[in-house]
Amino acid sequence: MQIFDGKLVAETRRQAIKSRVDEFKRKNGRAPGLAVILVGEDPASQVYVGNKIKACEQVGLTSFEHRLPADTNMAQLKAVIQTLNDNVTVDGILLQLPLPKQLKADEAINWISPSKDADCLTTENLGRLWSGRPLTIPCTPWGVMVILEHYGIDVVGMNSVVVGRSNIVGKPMAHLLVQANATVTVCHSKTRDLSAHTKTADLVVVAAGQPEFLGRGDFKKDAIVIDVGMHRKATSGGKAKLCGDVRLKEIEDTVKAATPVPGGVGPMTITMLLENTLRLAEARSLR
Ligand SMILES: NC(=O)c1ccc[n+]([C@@H]2O[C@H](COP(=O)([O-])OP(=O)(O)OC[C@H]3O[C@@H](n4cnc5c(N)ncnc54)[C@H](OP(=O)(O)O)[C@@H]3O)[C@@H](O)[C@H]2O)c1
C-alpha cells in the first residue's frame, strides 16, 4: 500500500502559496488577511484555531483572532462579523464551528460577506460552486482533490464512493469528483449495506465521523482510500491518540493507496483555507 502523505503535499502547496503571497504583497503593499472567530472554549476548536493562526504566519498572511465568550448572543456575533466585513485589510473570514448551542450557525455563516467567505459555506458561494463558477472551494474536499492530483490519480471515469453527505465535506466532495469526471455514489447513515457500495469502488472517500468503522472486507483490492475522519481516542497509557474512520492497519496489504490519520487530509484542510484567503484577496485587488 502506498501512503498518500498529506503533510508533504501540504508543505509543497504552502510553498507555492507563500510565493503568491509575496507577489501580492509586492503589488498591494500589504499581506492578505484572514480573520478567525472563535466563540467559547471548546478545546478541539482552540487547537484548530491555533493551528490556523500558525499556518497564516508560515505563508506570510496576516491573521486577526477574535475570541468571544461562550455566552455571546446572535446580535453580538453579527456585530463582530459586520465589523470584519467592513475592514478592508480582512480578505477572508472564518467562523470556527461548532458554535455554542444558543447560536444558529446557518444564519451566522450567511452574515459573512460571500466575497470574504474563506470556508465556502455561505449559500451564495455554495451556489457558485454548484453552478461551476466557484469563488472559494470547501477546504477539506479541495484538499482531497489536491492530494489525488499530487499523486497522479486520474479520476476520470473512476467508480467512486463518498461516505457522508455533510455540507462541509461529503456533498462538496461528491461535487468536486463529478466536476473532475468521476462517477460518484454518495452513501450516508440510511444507506443499505454500505459495504456493498464501498467494496465495488476504485476510490472511496470516507467522511462519516465514525471512529475506525471501515476496515478489511469493506474495500476492493487495489482501491484508493481517503480517510477524512478525525477522532481523539484514549489509549491505555491515558494519552489521547488521533484516529480516522478507517482501520488502516487492516487494509495495508490489499488496497493500492490510502491517507493516514494523522498526516493525511488534516494538513490539507488548513492549507486550502490559506489558498482560499489568497484567492479572495487577489479577486478583491482586481476589482
Ligand atoms: N481532516 C480534516 O481536516 C477534517 C475536516 C472536516 C471534518 N473532518 C472529520 O470528518 C468526519 C466527517 O465530518 P463531517 O463534518 O462531514 O461530519 P457530519 O456532519 O457528522 O456528517 C457525517 C456524515 O456521515 C454519515 N454517516 C454517519 N454514520 C454513518 C454510517 N454508519 N454509515 C454511513 N454514513 C454515515 C452521516 O449521514 P446522515 O447524513 O444520514 O446523518 C453524515 O452525512 C468527522 O470525523 C470530522 O471530524 C476532518
XYZ file of C-alpha atoms and ligand atoms in Angstrom:
335
model
C 0.000 0.000 0.000
C 1.253 3.461 -0.883
C 0.767 6.128 1.782
C -0.507 9.427 0.435
C 1.424 11.845 2.611
C -0.812 14.854 3.251
C 1.905 16.622 5.243
C 4.244 16.515 2.281
C 1.572 17.639 -0.200
C 0.534 20.439 2.167
C 4.141 21.609 2.544
C 4.626 21.715 -1.237
C 1.379 23.628 -1.706
C 2.222 26.087 1.107
C 5.492 26.976 -0.583
C 3.567 27.873 -3.749
C 1.059 29.875 -1.669
C 3.919 31.727 0.025
C 5.334 32.804 -3.340
C 1.896 34.112 -4.401
C 1.527 35.913 -1.054
C 4.924 37.588 -1.594
C 3.796 38.666 -5.067
C 0.504 40.007 -3.633
C 2.454 42.000 -1.011
C 4.721 43.499 -3.683
C 1.736 44.638 -5.743
C -0.598 45.749 -2.946
C 1.712 46.894 -0.164
C 0.047 44.638 2.386
C -0.424 40.946 3.122
C -3.763 39.187 2.574
C -5.609 38.917 5.910
C -7.614 36.100 7.472
C -9.891 36.738 10.463
C -10.796 33.752 12.626
C -13.732 33.971 15.040
C -13.860 31.509 17.919
C -16.871 31.544 20.229
C -16.475 29.715 23.544
C -13.766 27.430 24.826
C -14.192 24.126 23.015
C -10.702 22.538 23.442
C -10.573 20.972 19.947
C -11.649 24.268 18.342
C -8.953 26.120 20.299
C -6.316 23.763 18.883
C -7.706 24.145 15.323
C -7.733 27.955 15.606
C -4.175 27.980 16.996
C -3.033 25.827 14.053
C -4.740 28.140 11.553
C -3.043 31.212 13.016
C 0.348 29.450 12.909
C -0.220 28.396 9.295
C -1.038 32.019 8.352
C 2.295 33.129 9.797
C 4.119 30.378 7.900
C 2.969 31.660 4.474
C 3.002 35.377 5.348
C -0.738 36.011 5.738
C -1.885 38.469 8.406
C -4.230 36.834 10.921
C -6.847 38.507 13.096
C -8.081 36.454 16.022
C -11.461 37.186 17.644
C -12.180 35.138 20.739
C -15.715 35.671 22.031
C -17.159 34.399 25.321
C -19.298 31.232 25.328
C -22.442 33.244 26.202
C -22.161 35.536 23.121
C -25.586 36.190 21.598
C -26.574 36.433 17.930
C -26.576 40.254 17.903
C -23.047 40.397 19.358
C -21.769 37.843 16.868
C -23.413 39.705 13.993
C -21.712 42.946 15.073
C -18.272 41.293 15.022
C -18.892 39.760 11.579
C -20.107 43.090 10.199
C -17.022 44.891 11.503
C -14.837 42.318 9.734
C -16.926 42.587 6.527
C -16.189 46.333 6.567
C -12.478 46.020 7.386
C -10.543 46.487 4.130
C -7.484 44.637 5.442
C -9.519 41.482 6.072
C -9.851 39.312 2.944
C -11.132 36.087 4.481
C -13.381 35.393 7.483
C -13.706 32.031 9.147
C -16.290 31.279 11.814
C -14.981 28.280 13.749
C -17.672 25.591 14.127
C -19.340 24.192 16.145
C -20.904 27.219 17.821
C -22.369 27.187 21.344
C -25.991 25.976 21.431
C -27.664 29.420 21.663
C -26.177 30.456 18.287
C -27.604 29.430 14.916
C -24.675 28.510 12.665
C -26.647 28.534 9.358
C -27.832 32.084 9.951
C -24.481 33.377 11.261
C -22.480 31.908 8.353
C -24.616 33.876 5.912
C -23.745 37.169 7.646
C -20.228 36.686 6.275
C -19.863 38.586 3.014
C -19.541 35.960 0.227
C -16.530 37.941 -1.013
C -14.815 37.096 2.327
C -16.149 33.574 2.860
C -12.854 31.665 3.257
C -14.553 28.358 4.125
C -17.041 28.418 1.209
C -20.017 27.911 3.488
C -22.348 30.776 2.533
C -25.373 29.888 0.438
C -24.150 32.181 -2.331
C -20.716 30.610 -2.552
C -22.124 27.076 -2.445
C -24.450 28.111 -5.305
C -21.474 29.462 -7.247
C -19.604 26.227 -6.635
C -22.574 24.125 -7.784
C -23.038 26.206 -10.914
C -19.381 25.755 -11.854
C -18.256 29.350 -11.083
C -16.575 28.963 -7.682
C -15.159 31.929 -5.790
C -13.808 29.716 -2.995
C -13.856 25.909 -2.654
C -14.683 23.963 0.541
C -11.297 23.342 2.139
C -11.384 19.657 3.088
C -12.742 18.237 -0.190
C -10.492 20.561 -2.160
C -7.548 19.238 -0.127
C -8.554 15.675 -1.078
C -8.569 16.638 -4.773
C -5.101 18.196 -4.416
C -3.740 15.011 -2.786
C -5.142 12.905 -5.664
C -3.674 15.298 -8.213
C -0.276 15.314 -6.456
C -0.073 11.516 -6.664
C -1.140 11.483 -10.321
C -4.518 9.825 -9.754
C -6.683 10.361 -12.802
C -10.268 10.215 -11.529
C -11.872 10.488 -14.978
C -14.490 7.744 -15.243
C -13.413 6.349 -11.870
C -16.014 4.466 -9.891
C -16.016 6.497 -6.641
C -17.926 6.316 -3.386
C -18.199 9.175 -0.886
C -19.337 8.079 2.573
C -21.030 11.096 4.210
C -23.188 13.923 2.894
C -22.477 16.903 5.154
C -22.449 20.391 3.614
C -18.826 20.808 4.730
C -17.333 17.562 3.460
C -19.487 14.874 1.805
C -21.661 16.919 -0.589
C -18.914 19.203 -1.931
C -16.571 16.191 -2.157
C -19.060 14.410 -4.397
C -19.488 17.590 -6.437
C -15.730 18.090 -6.969
C -15.349 14.467 -8.061
C -18.248 14.790 -10.524
C -16.725 18.023 -11.858
C -13.494 16.074 -12.378
C -15.499 13.486 -14.390
C -15.556 10.665 -11.830
C -18.696 8.557 -11.452
C -19.887 9.105 -7.894
C -22.145 7.322 -5.420
C -22.915 9.133 -2.156
C -23.609 6.955 0.899
C -24.937 8.059 4.295
C -26.390 6.721 7.510
C -29.549 5.481 5.765
C -27.644 3.622 3.023
C -28.498 -0.068 2.980
C -25.467 -2.368 3.001
C -22.758 0.291 2.895
C -20.051 -2.281 2.347
C -21.704 -3.478 -0.880
C -21.080 0.034 -2.257
C -17.591 0.672 -0.884
C -16.389 -2.783 -1.990
C -17.049 -2.040 -5.644
C -15.320 1.376 -5.713
C -11.906 2.248 -7.167
C -11.856 5.332 -4.932
C -13.538 5.632 -1.518
C -13.601 8.907 0.414
C -14.737 8.192 3.963
C -16.204 11.143 5.877
C -18.744 9.554 8.202
C -17.352 10.785 11.518
C -17.407 7.212 12.921
C -14.110 6.160 14.541
C -12.412 3.239 12.741
C -15.672 1.842 11.397
C -14.470 0.566 7.998
C -11.708 -1.987 7.537
C -10.826 -5.297 5.905
C -13.724 -6.526 3.793
C -15.039 -3.036 3.065
C -12.681 -2.186 0.181
C -11.751 -3.943 -3.005
C -8.197 -4.946 -3.822
C -6.251 -2.005 -5.251
C -8.767 0.607 -4.124
C -7.663 4.120 -3.177
C -8.930 5.043 0.284
C -9.082 8.621 1.531
C -9.879 8.890 5.233
C -11.312 12.275 6.210
C -12.350 11.179 9.728
C -10.623 12.752 12.711
C -11.164 11.439 16.230
C -9.393 11.513 19.568
C -9.077 8.034 21.053
C -7.979 7.369 24.635
C -5.072 4.915 24.877
C -4.262 2.545 27.739
C -1.474 4.945 28.815
C -4.126 7.626 29.375
C -2.935 9.752 26.442
C -5.221 10.691 23.542
C -4.323 9.412 20.079
C -5.791 10.540 16.770
C -7.589 8.075 14.539
C -9.746 8.213 11.435
C -12.853 6.469 10.135
C -10.790 3.599 8.676
C -8.793 0.801 10.332
C -5.718 1.413 8.191
C -3.611 -1.487 9.533
C -6.213 -3.985 8.326
C -6.135 -2.842 4.725
C -2.442 -2.187 4.142
C -1.911 -5.473 2.284
C -4.882 -5.103 -0.027
C -5.561 -1.518 -1.078
C -3.422 0.396 -3.550
C -3.071 3.615 -1.541
C -4.531 5.363 1.489
C -4.207 8.511 3.579
C -3.156 8.092 7.225
C -4.643 9.847 10.267
C -2.921 11.987 11.370
C -0.878 13.265 8.431
C -3.390 12.752 5.631
C -6.299 15.052 4.877
C -5.917 17.169 8.044
C -2.883 19.268 6.956
C -4.569 19.866 3.581
C -7.681 21.467 5.100
C -5.712 24.334 6.646
C -3.587 24.698 3.514
C -6.662 25.147 1.315
C -8.034 27.701 3.799
C -4.856 29.742 3.231
C -5.278 29.386 -0.521
C -8.952 30.423 -0.370
C -7.958 33.556 1.573
C -5.315 34.359 -1.023
C -7.833 33.818 -3.868
C -10.282 36.197 -2.169
C -7.549 38.815 -1.677
C -6.461 38.506 -5.307
C -10.088 38.764 -6.511
C -10.692 41.898 -4.394
C -7.476 43.548 -5.551
C -8.637 43.195 -9.174
C -11.963 44.956 -8.539
N -9.331 16.150 8.459
C -9.985 17.302 8.428
O -9.445 18.361 8.181
C -11.445 17.288 8.662
C -12.243 18.367 8.263
C -13.623 18.266 8.440
C -14.135 17.120 9.026
N -13.310 16.135 9.455
C -13.803 14.899 10.045
O -14.525 14.203 9.036
C -15.586 13.487 9.609
C -16.869 13.918 8.935
O -17.098 15.293 9.171
P -18.492 15.984 8.837
O -18.412 17.370 9.333
O -18.830 15.716 7.420
O -19.449 15.100 9.805
P -21.037 15.085 9.948
O -21.614 16.404 9.687
O -21.298 14.377 11.241
O -21.511 14.119 8.757
C -21.274 12.749 8.790
C -21.917 12.113 7.577
O -21.660 10.717 7.622
C -22.851 9.978 7.535
N -22.760 8.798 8.396
C -22.736 8.755 9.741
N -22.678 7.473 10.155
C -22.668 6.697 9.049
C -22.634 5.314 8.831
N -22.591 4.442 9.837
N -22.657 4.863 7.561
C -22.697 5.721 6.518
N -22.726 7.063 6.671
C -22.718 7.549 7.920
C -23.948 10.908 8.005
O -25.157 10.513 7.394
P -26.572 11.309 7.595
O -26.475 12.497 6.697
O -27.577 10.325 7.143
O -26.630 11.653 9.053
C -23.433 12.279 7.540
O -23.844 12.534 6.213
C -15.506 13.791 11.107
O -14.758 12.770 11.717
C -14.751 15.096 11.185
O -14.055 15.246 12.400
C -11.986 16.193 9.254
